N, CA, C and O atoms as a Maestro MAE file, in Angstrom:
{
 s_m_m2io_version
 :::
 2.0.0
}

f_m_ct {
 s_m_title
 :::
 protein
 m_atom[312] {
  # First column is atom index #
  i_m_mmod_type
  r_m_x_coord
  r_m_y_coord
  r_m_z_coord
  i_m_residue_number
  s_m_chain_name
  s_m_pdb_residue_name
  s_m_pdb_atom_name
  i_m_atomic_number
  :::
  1 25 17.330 7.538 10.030 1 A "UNK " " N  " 7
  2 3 17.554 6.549 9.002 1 A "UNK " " CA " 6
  3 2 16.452 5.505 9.069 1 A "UNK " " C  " 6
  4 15 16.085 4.973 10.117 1 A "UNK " " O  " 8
  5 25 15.986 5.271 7.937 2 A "UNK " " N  " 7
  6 3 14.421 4.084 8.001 2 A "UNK " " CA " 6
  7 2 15.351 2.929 8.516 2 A "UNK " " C  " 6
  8 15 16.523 3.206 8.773 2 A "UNK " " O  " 8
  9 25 14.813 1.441 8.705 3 A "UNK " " N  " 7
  10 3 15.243 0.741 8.856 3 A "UNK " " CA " 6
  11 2 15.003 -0.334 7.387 3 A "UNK " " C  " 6
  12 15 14.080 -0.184 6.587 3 A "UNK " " O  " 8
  13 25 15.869 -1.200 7.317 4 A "UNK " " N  " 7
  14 3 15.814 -1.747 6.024 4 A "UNK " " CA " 6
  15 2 14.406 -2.977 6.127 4 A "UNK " " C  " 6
  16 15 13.824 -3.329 7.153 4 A "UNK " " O  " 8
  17 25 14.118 -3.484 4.540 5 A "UNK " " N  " 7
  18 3 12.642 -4.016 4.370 5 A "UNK " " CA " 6
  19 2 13.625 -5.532 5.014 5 A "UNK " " C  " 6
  20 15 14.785 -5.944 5.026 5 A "UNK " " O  " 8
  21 25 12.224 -5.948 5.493 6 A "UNK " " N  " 7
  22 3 12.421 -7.300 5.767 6 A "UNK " " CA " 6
  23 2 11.977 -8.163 4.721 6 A "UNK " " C  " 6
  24 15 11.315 -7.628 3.831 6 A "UNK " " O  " 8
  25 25 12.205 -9.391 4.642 7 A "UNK " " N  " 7
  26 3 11.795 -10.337 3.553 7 A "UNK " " CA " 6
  27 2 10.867 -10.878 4.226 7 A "UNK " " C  " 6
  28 15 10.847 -11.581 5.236 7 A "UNK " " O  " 8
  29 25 9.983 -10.398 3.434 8 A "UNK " " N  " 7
  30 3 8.379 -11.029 3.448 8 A "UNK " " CA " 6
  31 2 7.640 -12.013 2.629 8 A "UNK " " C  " 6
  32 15 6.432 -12.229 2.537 8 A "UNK " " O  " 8
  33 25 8.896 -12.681 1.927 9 A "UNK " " N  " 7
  34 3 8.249 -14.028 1.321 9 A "UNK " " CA " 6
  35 2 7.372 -15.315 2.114 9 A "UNK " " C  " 6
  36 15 6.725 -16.123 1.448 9 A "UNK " " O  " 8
  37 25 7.433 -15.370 3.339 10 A "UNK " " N  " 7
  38 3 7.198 -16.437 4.146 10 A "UNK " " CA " 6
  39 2 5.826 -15.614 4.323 10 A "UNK " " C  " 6
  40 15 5.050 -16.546 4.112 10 A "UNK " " O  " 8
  41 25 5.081 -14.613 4.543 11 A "UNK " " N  " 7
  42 3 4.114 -14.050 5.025 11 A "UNK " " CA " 6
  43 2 2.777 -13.900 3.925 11 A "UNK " " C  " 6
  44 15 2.599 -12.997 3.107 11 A "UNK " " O  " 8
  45 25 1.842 -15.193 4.218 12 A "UNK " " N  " 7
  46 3 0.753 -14.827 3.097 12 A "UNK " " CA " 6
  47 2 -0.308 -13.508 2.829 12 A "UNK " " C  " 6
  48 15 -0.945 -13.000 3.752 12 A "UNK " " O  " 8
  49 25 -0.378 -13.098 1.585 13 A "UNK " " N  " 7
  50 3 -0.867 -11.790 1.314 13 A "UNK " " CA " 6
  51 2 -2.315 -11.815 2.105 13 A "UNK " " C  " 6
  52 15 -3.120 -12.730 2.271 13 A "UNK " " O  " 8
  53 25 -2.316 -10.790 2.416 14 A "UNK " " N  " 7
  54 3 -3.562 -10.251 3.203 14 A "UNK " " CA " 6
  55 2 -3.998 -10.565 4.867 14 A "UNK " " C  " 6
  56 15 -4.967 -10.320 5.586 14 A "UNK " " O  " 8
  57 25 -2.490 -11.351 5.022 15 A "UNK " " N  " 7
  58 3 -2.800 -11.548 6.335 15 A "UNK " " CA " 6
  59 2 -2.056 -10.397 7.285 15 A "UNK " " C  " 6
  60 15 -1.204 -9.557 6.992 15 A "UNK " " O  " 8
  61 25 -2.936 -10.797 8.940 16 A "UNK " " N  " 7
  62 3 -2.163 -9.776 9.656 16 A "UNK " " CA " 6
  63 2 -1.171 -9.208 9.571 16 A "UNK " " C  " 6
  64 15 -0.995 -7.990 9.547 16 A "UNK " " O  " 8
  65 25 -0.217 -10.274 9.502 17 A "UNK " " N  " 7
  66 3 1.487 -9.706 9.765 17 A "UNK " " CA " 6
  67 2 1.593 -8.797 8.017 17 A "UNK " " C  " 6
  68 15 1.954 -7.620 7.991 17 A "UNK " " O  " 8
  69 25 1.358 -9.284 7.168 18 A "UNK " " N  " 7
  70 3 1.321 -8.755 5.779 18 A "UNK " " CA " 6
  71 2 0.899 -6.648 5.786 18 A "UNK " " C  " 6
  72 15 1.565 -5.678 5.424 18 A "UNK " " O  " 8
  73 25 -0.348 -6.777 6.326 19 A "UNK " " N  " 7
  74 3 -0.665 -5.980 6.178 19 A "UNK " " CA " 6
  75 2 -0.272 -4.533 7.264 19 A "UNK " " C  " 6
  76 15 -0.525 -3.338 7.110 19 A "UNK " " O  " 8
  77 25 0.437 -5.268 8.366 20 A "UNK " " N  " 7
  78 3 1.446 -4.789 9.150 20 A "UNK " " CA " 6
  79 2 2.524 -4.261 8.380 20 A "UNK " " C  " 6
  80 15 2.665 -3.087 8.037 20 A "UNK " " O  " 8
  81 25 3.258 -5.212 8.145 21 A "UNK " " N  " 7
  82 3 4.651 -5.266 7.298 21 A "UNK " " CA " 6
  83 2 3.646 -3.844 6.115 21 A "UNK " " C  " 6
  84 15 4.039 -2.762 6.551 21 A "UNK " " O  " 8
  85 25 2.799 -3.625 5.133 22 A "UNK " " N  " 7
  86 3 2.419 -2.988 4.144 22 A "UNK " " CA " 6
  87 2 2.494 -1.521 5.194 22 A "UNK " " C  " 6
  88 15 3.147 -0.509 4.942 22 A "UNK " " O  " 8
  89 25 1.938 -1.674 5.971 23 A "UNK " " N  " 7
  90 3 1.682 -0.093 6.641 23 A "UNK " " CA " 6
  91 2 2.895 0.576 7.046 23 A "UNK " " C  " 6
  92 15 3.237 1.747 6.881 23 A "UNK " " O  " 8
  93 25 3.480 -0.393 7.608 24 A "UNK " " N  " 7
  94 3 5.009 -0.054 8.096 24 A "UNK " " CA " 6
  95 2 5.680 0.685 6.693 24 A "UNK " " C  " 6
  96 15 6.276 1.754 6.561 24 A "UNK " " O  " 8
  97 25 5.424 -0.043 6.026 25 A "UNK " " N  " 7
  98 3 6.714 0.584 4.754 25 A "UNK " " CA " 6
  99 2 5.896 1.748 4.119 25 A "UNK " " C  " 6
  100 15 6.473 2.462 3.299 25 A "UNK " " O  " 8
  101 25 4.666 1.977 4.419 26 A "UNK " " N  " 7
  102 3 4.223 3.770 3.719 26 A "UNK " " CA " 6
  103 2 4.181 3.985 4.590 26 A "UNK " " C  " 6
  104 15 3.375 4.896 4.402 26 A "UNK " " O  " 8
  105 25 4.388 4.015 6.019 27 A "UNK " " N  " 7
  106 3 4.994 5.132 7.159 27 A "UNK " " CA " 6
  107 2 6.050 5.885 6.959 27 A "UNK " " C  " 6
  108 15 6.276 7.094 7.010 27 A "UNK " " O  " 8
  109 25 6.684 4.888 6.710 28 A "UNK " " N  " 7
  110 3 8.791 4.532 6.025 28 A "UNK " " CA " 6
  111 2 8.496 5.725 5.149 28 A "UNK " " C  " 6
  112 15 9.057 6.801 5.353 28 A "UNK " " O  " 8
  113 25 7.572 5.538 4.120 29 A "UNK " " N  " 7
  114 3 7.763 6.358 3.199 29 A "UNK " " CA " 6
  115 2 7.224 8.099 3.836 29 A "UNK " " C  " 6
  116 15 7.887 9.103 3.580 29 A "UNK " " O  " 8
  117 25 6.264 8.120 4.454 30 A "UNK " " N  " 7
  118 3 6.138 9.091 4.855 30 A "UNK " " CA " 6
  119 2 7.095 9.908 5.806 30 A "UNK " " C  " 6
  120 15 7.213 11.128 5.689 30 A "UNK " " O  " 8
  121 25 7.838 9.100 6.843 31 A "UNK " " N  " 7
  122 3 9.188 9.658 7.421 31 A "UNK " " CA " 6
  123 2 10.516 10.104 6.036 31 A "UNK " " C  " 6
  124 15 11.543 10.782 6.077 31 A "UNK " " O  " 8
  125 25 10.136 9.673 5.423 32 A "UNK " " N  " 7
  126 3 11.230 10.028 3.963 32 A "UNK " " CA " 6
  127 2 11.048 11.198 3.500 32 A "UNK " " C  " 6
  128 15 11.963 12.021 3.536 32 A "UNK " " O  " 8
  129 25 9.829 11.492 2.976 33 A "UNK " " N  " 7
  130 3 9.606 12.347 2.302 33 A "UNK " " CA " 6
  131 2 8.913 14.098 3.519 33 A "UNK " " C  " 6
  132 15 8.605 15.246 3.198 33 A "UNK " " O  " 8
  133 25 8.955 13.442 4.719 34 A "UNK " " N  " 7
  134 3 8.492 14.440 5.590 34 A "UNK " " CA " 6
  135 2 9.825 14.902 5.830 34 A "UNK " " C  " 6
  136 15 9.854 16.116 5.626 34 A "UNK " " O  " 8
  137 25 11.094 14.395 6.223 35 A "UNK " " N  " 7
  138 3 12.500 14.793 6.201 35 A "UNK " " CA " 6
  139 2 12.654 15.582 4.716 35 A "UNK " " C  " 6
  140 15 13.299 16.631 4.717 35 A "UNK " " O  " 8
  141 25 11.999 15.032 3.285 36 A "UNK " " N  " 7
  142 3 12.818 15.851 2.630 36 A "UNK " " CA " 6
  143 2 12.262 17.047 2.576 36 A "UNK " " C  " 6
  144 15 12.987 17.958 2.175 36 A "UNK " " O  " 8
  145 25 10.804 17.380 2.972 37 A "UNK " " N  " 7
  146 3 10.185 18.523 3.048 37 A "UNK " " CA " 6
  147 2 10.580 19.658 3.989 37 A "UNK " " C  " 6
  148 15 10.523 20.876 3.819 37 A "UNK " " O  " 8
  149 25 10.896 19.104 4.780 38 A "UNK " " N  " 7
  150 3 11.891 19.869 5.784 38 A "UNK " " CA " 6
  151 2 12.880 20.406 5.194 38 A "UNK " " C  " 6
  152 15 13.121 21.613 5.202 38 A "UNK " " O  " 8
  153 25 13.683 19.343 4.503 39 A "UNK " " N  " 7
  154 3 15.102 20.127 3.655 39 A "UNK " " CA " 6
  155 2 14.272 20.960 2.778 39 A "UNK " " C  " 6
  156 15 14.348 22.120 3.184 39 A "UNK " " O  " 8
  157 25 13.696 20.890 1.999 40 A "UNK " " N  " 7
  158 3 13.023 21.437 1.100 40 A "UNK " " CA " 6
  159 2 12.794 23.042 1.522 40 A "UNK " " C  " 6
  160 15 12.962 24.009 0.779 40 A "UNK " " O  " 8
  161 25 12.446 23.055 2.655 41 A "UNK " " N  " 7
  162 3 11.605 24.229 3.465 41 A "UNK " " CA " 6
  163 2 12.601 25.164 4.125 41 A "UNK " " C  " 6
  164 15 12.266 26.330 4.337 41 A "UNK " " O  " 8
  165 25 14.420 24.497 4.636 42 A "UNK " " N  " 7
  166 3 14.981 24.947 4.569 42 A "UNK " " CA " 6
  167 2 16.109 25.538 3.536 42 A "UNK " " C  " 6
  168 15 16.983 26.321 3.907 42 A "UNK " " O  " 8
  169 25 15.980 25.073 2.227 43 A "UNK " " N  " 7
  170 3 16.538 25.395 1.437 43 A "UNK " " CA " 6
  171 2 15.602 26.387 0.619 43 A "UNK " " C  " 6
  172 15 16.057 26.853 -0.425 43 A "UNK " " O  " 8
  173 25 14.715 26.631 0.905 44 A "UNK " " N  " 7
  174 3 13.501 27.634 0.515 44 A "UNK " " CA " 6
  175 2 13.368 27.150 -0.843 44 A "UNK " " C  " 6
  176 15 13.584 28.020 -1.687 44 A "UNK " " O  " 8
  177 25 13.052 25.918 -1.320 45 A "UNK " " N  " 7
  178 3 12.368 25.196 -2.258 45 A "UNK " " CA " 6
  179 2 11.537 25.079 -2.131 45 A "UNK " " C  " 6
  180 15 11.137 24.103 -1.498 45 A "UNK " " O  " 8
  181 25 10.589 26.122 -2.719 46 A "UNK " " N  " 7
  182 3 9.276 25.905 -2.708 46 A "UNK " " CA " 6
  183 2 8.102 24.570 -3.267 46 A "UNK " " C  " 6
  184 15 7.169 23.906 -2.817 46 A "UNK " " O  " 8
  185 25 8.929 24.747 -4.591 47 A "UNK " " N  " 7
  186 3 8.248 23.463 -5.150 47 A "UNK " " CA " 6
  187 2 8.706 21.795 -4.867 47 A "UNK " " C  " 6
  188 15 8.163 20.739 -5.189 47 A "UNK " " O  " 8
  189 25 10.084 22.135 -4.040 48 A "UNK " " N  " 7
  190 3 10.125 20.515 -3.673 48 A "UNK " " CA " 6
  191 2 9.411 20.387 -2.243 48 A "UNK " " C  " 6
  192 15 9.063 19.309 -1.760 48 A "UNK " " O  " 8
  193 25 9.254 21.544 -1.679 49 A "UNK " " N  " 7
  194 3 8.484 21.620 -0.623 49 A "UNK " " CA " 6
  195 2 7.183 20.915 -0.607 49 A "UNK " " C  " 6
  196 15 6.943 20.018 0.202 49 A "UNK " " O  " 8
  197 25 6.219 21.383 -1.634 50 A "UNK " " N  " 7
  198 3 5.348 21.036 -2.253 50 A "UNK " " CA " 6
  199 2 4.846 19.405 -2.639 50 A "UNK " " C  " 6
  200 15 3.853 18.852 -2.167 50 A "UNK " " O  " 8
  201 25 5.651 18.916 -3.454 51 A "UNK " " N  " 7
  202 3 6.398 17.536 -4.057 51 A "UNK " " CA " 6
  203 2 6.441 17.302 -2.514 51 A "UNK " " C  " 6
  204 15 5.468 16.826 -1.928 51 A "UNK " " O  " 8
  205 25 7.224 17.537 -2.080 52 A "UNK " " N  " 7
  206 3 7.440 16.009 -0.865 52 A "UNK " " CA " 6
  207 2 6.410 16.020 0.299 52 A "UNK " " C  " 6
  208 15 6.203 15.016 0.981 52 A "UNK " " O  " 8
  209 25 5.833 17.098 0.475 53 A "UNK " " N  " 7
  210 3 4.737 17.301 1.594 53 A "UNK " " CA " 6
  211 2 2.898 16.408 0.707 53 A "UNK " " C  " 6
  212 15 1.970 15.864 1.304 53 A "UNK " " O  " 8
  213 25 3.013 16.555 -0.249 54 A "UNK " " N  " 7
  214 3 1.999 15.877 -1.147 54 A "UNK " " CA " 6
  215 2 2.056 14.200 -1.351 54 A "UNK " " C  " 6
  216 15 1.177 13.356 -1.527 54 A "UNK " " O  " 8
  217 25 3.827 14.123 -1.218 55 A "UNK " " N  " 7
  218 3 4.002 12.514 -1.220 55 A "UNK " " CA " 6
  219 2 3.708 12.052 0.289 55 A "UNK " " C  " 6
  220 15 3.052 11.044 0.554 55 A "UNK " " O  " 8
  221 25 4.140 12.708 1.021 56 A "UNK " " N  " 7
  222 3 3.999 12.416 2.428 56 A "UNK " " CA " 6
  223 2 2.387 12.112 3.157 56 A "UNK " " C  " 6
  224 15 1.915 11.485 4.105 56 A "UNK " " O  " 8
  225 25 1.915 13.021 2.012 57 A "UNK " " N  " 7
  226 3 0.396 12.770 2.455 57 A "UNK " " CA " 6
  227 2 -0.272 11.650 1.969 57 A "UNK " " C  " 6
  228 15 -1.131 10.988 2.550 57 A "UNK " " O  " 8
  229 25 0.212 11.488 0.811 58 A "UNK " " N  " 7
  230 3 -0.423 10.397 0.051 58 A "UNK " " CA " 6
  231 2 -0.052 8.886 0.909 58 A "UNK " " C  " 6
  232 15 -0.828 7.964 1.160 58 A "UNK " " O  " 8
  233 25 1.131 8.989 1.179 59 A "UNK " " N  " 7
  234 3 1.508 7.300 2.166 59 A "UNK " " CA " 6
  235 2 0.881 7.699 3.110 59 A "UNK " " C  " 6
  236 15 -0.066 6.938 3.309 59 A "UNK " " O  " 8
  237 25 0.913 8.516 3.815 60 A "UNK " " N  " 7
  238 3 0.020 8.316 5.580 60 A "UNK " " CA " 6
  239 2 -1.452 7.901 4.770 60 A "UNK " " C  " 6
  240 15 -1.998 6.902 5.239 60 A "UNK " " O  " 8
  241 25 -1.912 8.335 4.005 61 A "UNK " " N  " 7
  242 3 -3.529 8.376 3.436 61 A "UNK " " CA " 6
  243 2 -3.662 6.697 3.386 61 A "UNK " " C  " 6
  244 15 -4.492 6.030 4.004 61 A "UNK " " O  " 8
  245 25 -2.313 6.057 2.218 62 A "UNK " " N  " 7
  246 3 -2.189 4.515 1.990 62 A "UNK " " CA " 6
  247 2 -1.950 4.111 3.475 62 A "UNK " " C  " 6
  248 15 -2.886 3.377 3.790 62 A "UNK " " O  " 8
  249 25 -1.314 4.234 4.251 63 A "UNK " " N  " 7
  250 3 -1.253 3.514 5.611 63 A "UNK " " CA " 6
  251 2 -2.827 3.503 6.438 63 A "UNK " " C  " 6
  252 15 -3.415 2.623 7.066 63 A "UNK " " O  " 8
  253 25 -3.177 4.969 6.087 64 A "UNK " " N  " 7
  254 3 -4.240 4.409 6.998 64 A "UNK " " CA " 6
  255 2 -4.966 3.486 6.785 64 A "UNK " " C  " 6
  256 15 -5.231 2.641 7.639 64 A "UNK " " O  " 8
  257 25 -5.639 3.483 5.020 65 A "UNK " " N  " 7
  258 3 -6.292 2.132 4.330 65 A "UNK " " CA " 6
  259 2 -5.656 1.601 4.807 65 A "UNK " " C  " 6
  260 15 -6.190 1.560 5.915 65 A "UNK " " O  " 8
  261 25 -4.432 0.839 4.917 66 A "UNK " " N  " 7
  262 3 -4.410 -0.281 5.197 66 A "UNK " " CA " 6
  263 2 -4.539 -0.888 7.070 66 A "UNK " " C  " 6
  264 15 -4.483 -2.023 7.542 66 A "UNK " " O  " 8
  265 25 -4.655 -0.050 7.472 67 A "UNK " " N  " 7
  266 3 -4.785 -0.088 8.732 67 A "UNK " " CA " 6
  267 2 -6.632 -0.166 9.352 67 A "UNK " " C  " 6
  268 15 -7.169 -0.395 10.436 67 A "UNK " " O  " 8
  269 25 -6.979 0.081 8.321 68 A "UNK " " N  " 7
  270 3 -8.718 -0.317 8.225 68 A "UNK " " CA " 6
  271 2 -8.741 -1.553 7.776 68 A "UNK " " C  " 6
  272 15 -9.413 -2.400 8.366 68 A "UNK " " O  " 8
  273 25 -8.019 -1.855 6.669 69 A "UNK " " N  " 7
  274 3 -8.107 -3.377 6.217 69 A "UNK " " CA " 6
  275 2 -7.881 -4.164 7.353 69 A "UNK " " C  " 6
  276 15 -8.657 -4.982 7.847 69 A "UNK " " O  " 8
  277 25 -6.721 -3.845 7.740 70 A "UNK " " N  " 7
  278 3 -6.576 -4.655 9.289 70 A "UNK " " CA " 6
  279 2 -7.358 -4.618 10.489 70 A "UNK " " C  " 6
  280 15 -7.250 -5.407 11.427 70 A "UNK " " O  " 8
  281 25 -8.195 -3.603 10.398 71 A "UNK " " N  " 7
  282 3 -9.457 -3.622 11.876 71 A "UNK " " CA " 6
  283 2 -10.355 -4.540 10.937 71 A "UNK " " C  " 6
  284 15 -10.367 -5.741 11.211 71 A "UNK " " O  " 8
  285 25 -10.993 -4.161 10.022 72 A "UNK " " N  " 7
  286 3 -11.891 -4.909 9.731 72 A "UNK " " CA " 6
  287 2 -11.478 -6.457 9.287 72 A "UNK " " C  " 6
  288 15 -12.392 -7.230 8.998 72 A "UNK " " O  " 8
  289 25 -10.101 -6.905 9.236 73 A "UNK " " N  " 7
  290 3 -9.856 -8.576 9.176 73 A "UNK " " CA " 6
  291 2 -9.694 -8.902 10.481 73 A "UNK " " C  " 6
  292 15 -10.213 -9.945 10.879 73 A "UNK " " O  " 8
  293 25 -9.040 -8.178 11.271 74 A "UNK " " N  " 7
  294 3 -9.361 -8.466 12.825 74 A "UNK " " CA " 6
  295 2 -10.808 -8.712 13.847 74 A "UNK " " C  " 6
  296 15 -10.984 -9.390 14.859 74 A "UNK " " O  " 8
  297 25 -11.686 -7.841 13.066 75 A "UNK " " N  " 7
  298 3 -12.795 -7.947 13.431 75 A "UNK " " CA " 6
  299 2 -13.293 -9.197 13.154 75 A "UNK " " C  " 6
  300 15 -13.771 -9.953 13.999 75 A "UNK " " O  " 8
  301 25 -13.131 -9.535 11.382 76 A "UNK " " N  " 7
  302 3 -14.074 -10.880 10.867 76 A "UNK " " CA " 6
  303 2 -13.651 -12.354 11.694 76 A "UNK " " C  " 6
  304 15 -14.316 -13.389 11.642 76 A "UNK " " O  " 8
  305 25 -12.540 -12.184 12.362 77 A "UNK " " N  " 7
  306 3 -11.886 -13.336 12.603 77 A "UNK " " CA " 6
  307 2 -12.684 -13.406 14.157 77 A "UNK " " C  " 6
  308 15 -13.049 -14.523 14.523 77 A "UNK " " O  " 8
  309 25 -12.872 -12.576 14.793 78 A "UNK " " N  " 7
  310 3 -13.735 -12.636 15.904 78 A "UNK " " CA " 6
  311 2 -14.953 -13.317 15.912 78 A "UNK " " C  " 6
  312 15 -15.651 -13.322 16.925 78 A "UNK " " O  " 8
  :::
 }
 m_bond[311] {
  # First column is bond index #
  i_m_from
  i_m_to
  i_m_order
  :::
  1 1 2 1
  2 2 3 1
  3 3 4 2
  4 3 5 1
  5 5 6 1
  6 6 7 1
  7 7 8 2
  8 7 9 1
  9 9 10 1
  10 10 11 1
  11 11 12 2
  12 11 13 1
  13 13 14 1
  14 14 15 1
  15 15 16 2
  16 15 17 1
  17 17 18 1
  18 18 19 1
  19 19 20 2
  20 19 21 1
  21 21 22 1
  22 22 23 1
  23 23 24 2
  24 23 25 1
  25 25 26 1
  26 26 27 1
  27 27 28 2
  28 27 29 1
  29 29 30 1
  30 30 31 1
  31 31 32 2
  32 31 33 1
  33 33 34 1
  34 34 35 1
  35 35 36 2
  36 35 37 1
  37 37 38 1
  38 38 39 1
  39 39 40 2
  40 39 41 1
  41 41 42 1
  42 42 43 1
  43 43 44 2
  44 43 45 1
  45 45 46 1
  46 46 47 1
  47 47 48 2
  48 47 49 1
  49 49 50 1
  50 50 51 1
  51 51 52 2
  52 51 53 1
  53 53 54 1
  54 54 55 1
  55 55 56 2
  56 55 57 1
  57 57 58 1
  58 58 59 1
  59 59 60 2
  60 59 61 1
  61 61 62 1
  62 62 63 1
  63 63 64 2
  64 63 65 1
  65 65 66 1
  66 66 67 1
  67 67 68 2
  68 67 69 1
  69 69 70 1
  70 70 71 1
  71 71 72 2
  72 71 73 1
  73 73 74 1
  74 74 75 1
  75 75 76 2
  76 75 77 1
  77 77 78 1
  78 78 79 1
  79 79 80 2
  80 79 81 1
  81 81 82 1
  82 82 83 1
  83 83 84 2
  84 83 85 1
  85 85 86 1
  86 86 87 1
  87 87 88 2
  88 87 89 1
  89 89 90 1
  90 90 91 1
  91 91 92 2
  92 91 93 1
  93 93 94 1
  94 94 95 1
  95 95 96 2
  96 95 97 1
  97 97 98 1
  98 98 99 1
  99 99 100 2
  100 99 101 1
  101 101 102 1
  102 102 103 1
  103 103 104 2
  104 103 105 1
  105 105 106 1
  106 106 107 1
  107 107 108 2
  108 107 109 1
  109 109 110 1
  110 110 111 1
  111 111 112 2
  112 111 113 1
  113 113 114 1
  114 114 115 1
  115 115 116 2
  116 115 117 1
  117 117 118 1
  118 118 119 1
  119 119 120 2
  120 119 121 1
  121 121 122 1
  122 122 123 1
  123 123 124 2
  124 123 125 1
  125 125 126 1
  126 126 127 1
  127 127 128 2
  128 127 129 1
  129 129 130 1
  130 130 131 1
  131 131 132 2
  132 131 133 1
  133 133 134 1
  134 134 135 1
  135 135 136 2
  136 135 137 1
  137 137 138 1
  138 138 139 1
  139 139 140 2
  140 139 141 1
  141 141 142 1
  142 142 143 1
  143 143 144 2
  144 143 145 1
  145 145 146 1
  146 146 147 1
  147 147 148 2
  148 147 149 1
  149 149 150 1
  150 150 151 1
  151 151 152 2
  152 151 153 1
  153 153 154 1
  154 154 155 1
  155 155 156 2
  156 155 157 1
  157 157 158 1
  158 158 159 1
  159 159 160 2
  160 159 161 1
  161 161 162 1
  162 162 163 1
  163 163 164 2
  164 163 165 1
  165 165 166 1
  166 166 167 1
  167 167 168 2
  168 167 169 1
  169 169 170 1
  170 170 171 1
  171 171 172 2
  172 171 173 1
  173 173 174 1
  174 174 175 1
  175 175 176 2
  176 175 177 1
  177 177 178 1
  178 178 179 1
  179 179 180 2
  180 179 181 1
  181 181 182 1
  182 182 183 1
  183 183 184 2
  184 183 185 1
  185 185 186 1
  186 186 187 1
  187 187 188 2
  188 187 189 1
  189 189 190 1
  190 190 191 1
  191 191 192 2
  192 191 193 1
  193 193 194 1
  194 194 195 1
  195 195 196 2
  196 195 197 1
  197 197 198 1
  198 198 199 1
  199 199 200 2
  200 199 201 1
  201 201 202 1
  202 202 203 1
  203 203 204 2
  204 203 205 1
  205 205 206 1
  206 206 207 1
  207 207 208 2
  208 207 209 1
  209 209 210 1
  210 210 211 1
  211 211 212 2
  212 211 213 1
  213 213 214 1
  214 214 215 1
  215 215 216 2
  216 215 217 1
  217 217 218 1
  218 218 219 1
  219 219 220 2
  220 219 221 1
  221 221 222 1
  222 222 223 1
  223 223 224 2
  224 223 225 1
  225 225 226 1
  226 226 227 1
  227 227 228 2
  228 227 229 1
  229 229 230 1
  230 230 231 1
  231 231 232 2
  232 231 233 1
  233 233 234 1
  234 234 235 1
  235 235 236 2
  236 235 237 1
  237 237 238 1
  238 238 239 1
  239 239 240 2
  240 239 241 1
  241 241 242 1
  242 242 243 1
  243 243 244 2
  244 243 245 1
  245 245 246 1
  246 246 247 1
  247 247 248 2
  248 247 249 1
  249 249 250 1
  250 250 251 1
  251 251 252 2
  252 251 253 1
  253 253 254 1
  254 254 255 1
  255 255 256 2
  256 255 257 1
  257 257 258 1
  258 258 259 1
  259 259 260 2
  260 259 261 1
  261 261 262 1
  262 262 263 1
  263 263 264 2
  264 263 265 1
  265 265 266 1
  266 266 267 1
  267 267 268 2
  268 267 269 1
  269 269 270 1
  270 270 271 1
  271 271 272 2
  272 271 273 1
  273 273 274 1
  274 274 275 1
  275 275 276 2
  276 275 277 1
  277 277 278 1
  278 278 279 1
  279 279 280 2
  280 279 281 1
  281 281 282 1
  282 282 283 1
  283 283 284 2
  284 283 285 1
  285 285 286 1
  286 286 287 1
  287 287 288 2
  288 287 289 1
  289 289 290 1
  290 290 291 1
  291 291 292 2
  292 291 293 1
  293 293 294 1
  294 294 295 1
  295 295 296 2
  296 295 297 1
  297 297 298 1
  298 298 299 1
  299 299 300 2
  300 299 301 1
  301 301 302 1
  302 302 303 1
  303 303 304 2
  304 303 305 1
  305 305 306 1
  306 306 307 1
  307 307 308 2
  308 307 309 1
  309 309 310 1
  310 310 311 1
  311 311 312 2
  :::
 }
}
């Protein structure tokens, strides 16, 4: 079970914790859709197989950007 979003109103955009909090939730999404691919794979659904293994890729792809954004703001602050 993901864990629920936190309220991130207090946290200004583009900062550390922000872009933490951003990666975290297309992980989230990638544990979602990697579970439904699984169902998918056991229900021999091919095409939701498909569909959710493609979404799954696409958030790890968005997490990692944002996880570069964060080396390289970590870096500038050095």
């Amino acid at each position: 079970m993901n864990a629920p979003l936190r309220n991130t109103d207090h946290i200004a955009h583009g900062s550390p914790e922000m872009l933490r909090e951003s990666a975290a939730e297309c992980l989230s999404m990638v544990n979602f859709y990697t579970g439904m691919a699984v169902d998918y794979a056991a229900a021999t659904d091919d095409v939701g197989l498909n569909y959710a293994t493609r979404q799954a890729v696409a958030a790890m792809r968005q997490a990692i950007g944002i996880l570069g954004v964060l080396r390289a703001t970590q870096e500038a602050r050095r």
